[in-house]
Amino acid sequence: MKGVFILGATGSIGENALKVLQQNSNEFSLTGISFFKNVEKAYEISQKFRPKYIFNQYNGNEKVFDHGKMLSDQEELLSLLQSEEVDIVISGISGFAGLNLNLVAAKSGKLLLIANKESIVIAGAHFIKACNDYNTKIIPIDSEHNAISQCLDHNYDQKDIYKITLTASGGPFVGKPISELGKVSIEDALEHPNWEMGKKISIDSATMVNKCLELIEASVLFDIPASKLDVVIHPQSILHSMVTYVDGSTIAQLSNPSMEIPIANAMRSTKRLTIDFKELFIEKTNLEFFPLSLDHNEIIDLAYDVINLGGTRGVVFNAANEVAVESFLSSKISFPKIFNVITETYNSFDHSNMCNLTEINEYNDYARNMAIEVIKSHTN
Ligand code: NDP
Ligand code: MG
C-alpha cells in the first residue's frame, strides 16, 4: 500500500486526486491532507478517507476533527513527508501561497506530483535544486506538462527536440478581442468551456496568463529554451501538448479533459492505473488548431521575456497577475484591466539577478505594492 499526502486537498486538484485514489484504493491510502480555510470540506474528506494526519498552519481547528492527528508545524510536516508513511506527495495549493509548502515537499525525497505552477515560475531554480538535493522525483500533473512528459523520449537529449507545443483552449472568450471584453462579468470569466477548476486558474485561463505560467513551467521542468517553446489554440482541449523531434515526428497525448487522467498517469509506478474515463472519438469530433491572436501575443511575449531573463522577472510577473486577478474577482477592475496591471507593473521593474528566498519574498511584496498602485491609477 502506498501512502499519499495531498497538499491542498480541499481544492479542485485535491478533489481529482481523491477520485483517482478512491478508484485505486487497493494500491493507495490517504496518509494526510492539508487545507487552508475550507474546514467543512476537510472534515468531509477526513470522514470519508480517514487520513492519519491533517495539516493546517493556522491552528484552532483541532476540535473539529474527531480522528487524525492535527499538525501545524512545517518541520513536523517535513519529517512526516520524509518518513516511511508517505510515498507520494501531491502539491495542489494555488498561487504564491503554495511556495513554502512546495519547497517542503521538494525535500520529501518521494514522488512529487506538482500542480502548483506559480512556485515554479517564482522560484524554479530553488525548487529543482531542492528536489535534486533530496532525491525527490518530480512528475507534473498540469495536463500540458504531464502530456509532454509522456511524449518525451526516455533520457531525451535537448538537441533531439525541435520544439514543444503547448495547447491552449483559449478559455471562455476565445476569438474575442480584449477590447470587447470590458463588460464581462466575473461569472462569465469563470465559466471555462472544458475544465472545472479553482477560481484563480479559471481567470488565468480566460486571460491566457495560465499559458504564460505554463510556458515558464515547461522551460524549468524540461530545461528547454524559450526558442523551442510554442503555443497553439486548440479549443476542444483534447490534445494536451506535443513534442516535435528534429526528425520531423510529432508525438502528442490526447484524452478528454479530466484532471484525473494526468494524476493517474503521474501516480503510477510501472503499471498504468485503471480509472473511469470518457472514450475519445466515439462520436464525430473536430480537432481545431489556431495561431494566437495578436492581443494574446502581447501577454505571451512577457512569458518568453521571463524565461529569457530569469532572475526576478517571474516573481514580478506572478505577483502582478495575482493582484490583478484578486482585484477582478472583487469587482475592483474590469477584465481588460488585468492586462494593464500586469504589463505596467512588469515594465516598471528593472531586471535583477536575485539569489535567495528572502529576496524572492521581498520582490513579491514590492511587485504586489506596485500592482496596487497601478490599479489605483486606473480607478481614480
Ligand atoms: P483551488 O482554489 O481549487 O484549491 C486551492 C487549494 O489550496 C485549496 O485546498 C486551498 O485550501 C489551498 N490554499 C489556498 N491558499 C492557501 C494558503 N494560503 N495556504 C495553504 N493552502 C492554501 O485551486 P486548484 O485546485 O484549481 O489549483 C491548485 C493549483 O494547481 C494551482 O497552482 C493551479 O494553477 C494548478 N492547476 C490546477 C488545475 C485544475 O484543474 N484545477 C489544472 C492544472 C494546474 P482551502 O480550500 O481549504 O482554503
Ligand atoms: Mg494546464
PDB file of C-alpha atoms in Angstrom, residues 150-257:
ATOM      1  CA  GLN A 150       4.530  11.250 -21.735  1.00  0.00           C
ATOM      2  CA  CYS A 151       5.690  12.394 -25.207  1.00  0.00           C
ATOM      3  CA  LEU A 152       9.351  12.885 -24.367  1.00  0.00           C
ATOM      4  CA  ASP A 153      11.761  10.073 -25.211  1.00  0.00           C
ATOM      5  CA  HIS A 154      13.206   8.369 -22.164  1.00  0.00           C
ATOM      6  CA  ASN A 155      16.513  10.128 -21.349  1.00  0.00           C
ATOM      7  CA  TYR A 156      15.850  12.684 -24.123  1.00  0.00           C
ATOM      8  CA  ASP A 157      18.609  14.926 -25.349  1.00  0.00           C
ATOM      9  CA  GLN A 158      17.579  18.574 -25.743  1.00  0.00           C
ATOM     10  CA  LYS A 159      19.269  18.536 -29.183  1.00  0.00           C
ATOM     11  CA  ASP A 160      16.741  15.953 -30.420  1.00  0.00           C
ATOM     12  CA  ILE A 161      13.845  18.287 -29.719  1.00  0.00           C
ATOM     13  CA  TYR A 162      12.808  20.636 -32.488  1.00  0.00           C
ATOM     14  CA  LYS A 163      10.055  22.205 -30.399  1.00  0.00           C
ATOM     15  CA  ILE A 164       7.466  21.612 -27.687  1.00  0.00           C
ATOM     16  CA  THR A 165       3.977  22.931 -28.424  1.00  0.00           C
ATOM     17  CA  LEU A 166       1.579  23.633 -25.578  1.00  0.00           C
ATOM     18  CA  THR A 167      -2.086  23.741 -26.476  1.00  0.00           C
ATOM     19  CA  ALA A 168      -4.413  26.363 -25.011  1.00  0.00           C
ATOM     20  CA  SER A 169      -8.197  26.165 -25.115  1.00  0.00           C
ATOM     21  CA  GLY A 170      -8.353  29.953 -25.239  1.00  0.00           C
ATOM     22  CA  GLY A 171     -10.855  29.921 -22.365  1.00  0.00           C
ATOM     23  CA  PRO A 172     -14.397  31.303 -22.442  1.00  0.00           C
ATOM     24  CA  PHE A 173     -13.548  34.315 -24.642  1.00  0.00           C
ATOM     25  CA  VAL A 174     -11.610  32.538 -27.370  1.00  0.00           C
ATOM     26  CA  GLY A 175     -11.550  34.547 -30.623  1.00  0.00           C
ATOM     27  CA  LYS A 176     -12.823  37.762 -28.974  1.00  0.00           C
ATOM     28  CA  PRO A 177     -10.571  40.849 -28.900  1.00  0.00           C
ATOM     29  CA  ILE A 178      -9.704  42.017 -25.370  1.00  0.00           C
ATOM     30  CA  SER A 179     -11.114  45.487 -26.176  1.00  0.00           C
ATOM     31  CA  GLU A 180     -14.599  43.933 -26.467  1.00  0.00           C
ATOM     32  CA  LEU A 181     -14.461  42.308 -23.017  1.00  0.00           C
ATOM     33  CA  GLY A 182     -14.944  45.425 -20.868  1.00  0.00           C
ATOM     34  CA  LYS A 183     -18.394  44.352 -19.707  1.00  0.00           C
ATOM     35  CA  VAL A 184     -17.827  40.651 -18.999  1.00  0.00           C
ATOM     36  CA  SER A 185     -18.893  39.545 -15.525  1.00  0.00           C
ATOM     37  CA  ILE A 186     -16.897  37.516 -13.023  1.00  0.00           C
ATOM     38  CA  GLU A 187     -19.232  34.560 -13.693  1.00  0.00           C
ATOM     39  CA  ASP A 188     -18.617  34.824 -17.477  1.00  0.00           C
ATOM     40  CA  ALA A 189     -14.856  34.764 -16.917  1.00  0.00           C
ATOM     41  CA  LEU A 190     -15.063  31.805 -14.518  1.00  0.00           C
ATOM     42  CA  GLU A 191     -17.109  29.755 -16.988  1.00  0.00           C
ATOM     43  CA  HIS A 192     -14.407  27.640 -18.662  1.00  0.00           C
ATOM     44  CA  PRO A 193     -15.789  25.680 -21.622  1.00  0.00           C
ATOM     45  CA  ASN A 194     -13.879  22.433 -20.922  1.00  0.00           C
ATOM     46  CA  TRP A 195     -12.429  22.332 -17.407  1.00  0.00           C
ATOM     47  CA  GLU A 196     -13.797  22.772 -13.885  1.00  0.00           C
ATOM     48  CA  MET A 197     -11.055  24.381 -11.827  1.00  0.00           C
ATOM     49  CA  GLY A 198     -10.375  26.744  -8.925  1.00  0.00           C
ATOM     50  CA  LYS A 199     -11.203  30.451  -9.410  1.00  0.00           C
ATOM     51  CA  LYS A 200      -7.669  31.761  -9.851  1.00  0.00           C
ATOM     52  CA  ILE A 201      -6.655  29.338 -12.602  1.00  0.00           C
ATOM     53  CA  SER A 202     -10.033  29.823 -14.321  1.00  0.00           C
ATOM     54  CA  ILE A 203      -9.373  33.567 -14.653  1.00  0.00           C
ATOM     55  CA  ASP A 204      -5.778  32.804 -15.712  1.00  0.00           C
ATOM     56  CA  SER A 205      -7.202  30.612 -18.487  1.00  0.00           C
ATOM     57  CA  ALA A 206      -9.529  33.381 -19.651  1.00  0.00           C
ATOM     58  CA  THR A 207      -6.623  35.865 -19.873  1.00  0.00           C
ATOM     59  CA  MET A 208      -4.088  33.342 -21.283  1.00  0.00           C
ATOM     60  CA  VAL A 209      -1.834  34.097 -18.315  1.00  0.00           C
ATOM     61  CA  ASN A 210      -2.249  30.421 -17.456  1.00  0.00           C
ATOM     62  CA  LYS A 211      -0.404  29.646 -20.700  1.00  0.00           C
ATOM     63  CA  CYS A 212       2.302  32.173 -19.805  1.00  0.00           C
ATOM     64  CA  LEU A 213       2.811  30.451 -16.449  1.00  0.00           C
ATOM     65  CA  GLU A 214       2.822  27.088 -18.219  1.00  0.00           C
ATOM     66  CA  LEU A 215       5.461  28.147 -20.766  1.00  0.00           C
ATOM     67  CA  ILE A 216       7.719  29.194 -17.903  1.00  0.00           C
ATOM     68  CA  GLU A 217       6.867  25.985 -16.024  1.00  0.00           C
ATOM     69  CA  ALA A 218       7.800  23.922 -19.118  1.00  0.00           C
ATOM     70  CA  SER A 219      11.110  25.706 -19.568  1.00  0.00           C
ATOM     71  CA  VAL A 220      12.035  24.963 -15.923  1.00  0.00           C
ATOM     72  CA  LEU A 221      10.760  21.389 -15.701  1.00  0.00           C
ATOM     73  CA  PHE A 222      12.117  20.204 -19.048  1.00  0.00           C
ATOM     74  CA  ASP A 223      15.130  22.558 -19.267  1.00  0.00           C
ATOM     75  CA  ILE A 224      14.024  23.863 -22.656  1.00  0.00           C
ATOM     76  CA  PRO A 225      14.862  27.353 -24.031  1.00  0.00           C
ATOM     77  CA  ALA A 226      12.118  29.835 -24.987  1.00  0.00           C
ATOM     78  CA  SER A 227      13.071  29.437 -28.668  1.00  0.00           C
ATOM     79  CA  LYS A 228      11.850  25.810 -28.579  1.00  0.00           C
ATOM     80  CA  LEU A 229       8.523  26.521 -26.870  1.00  0.00           C
ATOM     81  CA  ASP A 230       5.373  27.294 -28.797  1.00  0.00           C
ATOM     82  CA  VAL A 231       1.645  27.734 -28.098  1.00  0.00           C
ATOM     83  CA  VAL A 232      -1.299  26.903 -30.305  1.00  0.00           C
ATOM     84  CA  ILE A 233      -5.007  27.463 -29.631  1.00  0.00           C
ATOM     85  CA  HIS A 234      -6.953  24.207 -29.530  1.00  0.00           C
ATOM     86  CA  PRO A 235     -10.498  24.948 -28.297  1.00  0.00           C
ATOM     87  CA  GLN A 236     -11.523  21.305 -27.691  1.00  0.00           C
ATOM     88  CA  SER A 237      -8.835  20.608 -25.017  1.00  0.00           C
ATOM     89  CA  ILE A 238      -8.357  17.050 -26.269  1.00  0.00           C
ATOM     90  CA  LEU A 239      -4.772  17.213 -27.481  1.00  0.00           C
ATOM     91  CA  HIS A 240      -2.909  18.357 -24.383  1.00  0.00           C
ATOM     92  CA  SER A 241       0.517  19.138 -25.847  1.00  0.00           C
ATOM     93  CA  MET A 242       3.056  17.754 -28.307  1.00  0.00           C
ATOM     94  CA  VAL A 243       6.754  17.283 -28.847  1.00  0.00           C
ATOM     95  CA  THR A 244       8.249  17.637 -32.338  1.00  0.00           C
ATOM     96  CA  TYR A 245      11.598  15.959 -32.828  1.00  0.00           C
ATOM     97  CA  VAL A 246      14.318  17.013 -35.281  1.00  0.00           C
ATOM     98  CA  ASP A 247      13.444  14.033 -37.499  1.00  0.00           C
ATOM     99  CA  GLY A 248      10.007  15.568 -38.122  1.00  0.00           C
ATOM    100  CA  SER A 249       7.994  13.242 -35.873  1.00  0.00           C
ATOM    101  CA  THR A 250       5.449  14.914 -33.633  1.00  0.00           C
ATOM    102  CA  ILE A 251       4.235  12.913 -30.623  1.00  0.00           C
ATOM    103  CA  ALA A 252       1.110  14.114 -28.841  1.00  0.00           C
ATOM    104  CA  GLN A 253      -1.018  12.974 -25.902  1.00  0.00           C
ATOM    105  CA  LEU A 254      -4.815  13.010 -26.246  1.00  0.00           C
ATOM    106  CA  SER A 255      -7.620  12.448 -23.757  1.00  0.00           C
ATOM    107  CA  ASN A 256     -10.913  14.013 -22.846  1.00  0.00           C
ATOM    108  CA  PRO A 257     -10.386  16.908 -20.451  1.00  0.00           C
TER     109      PRO A 257
END
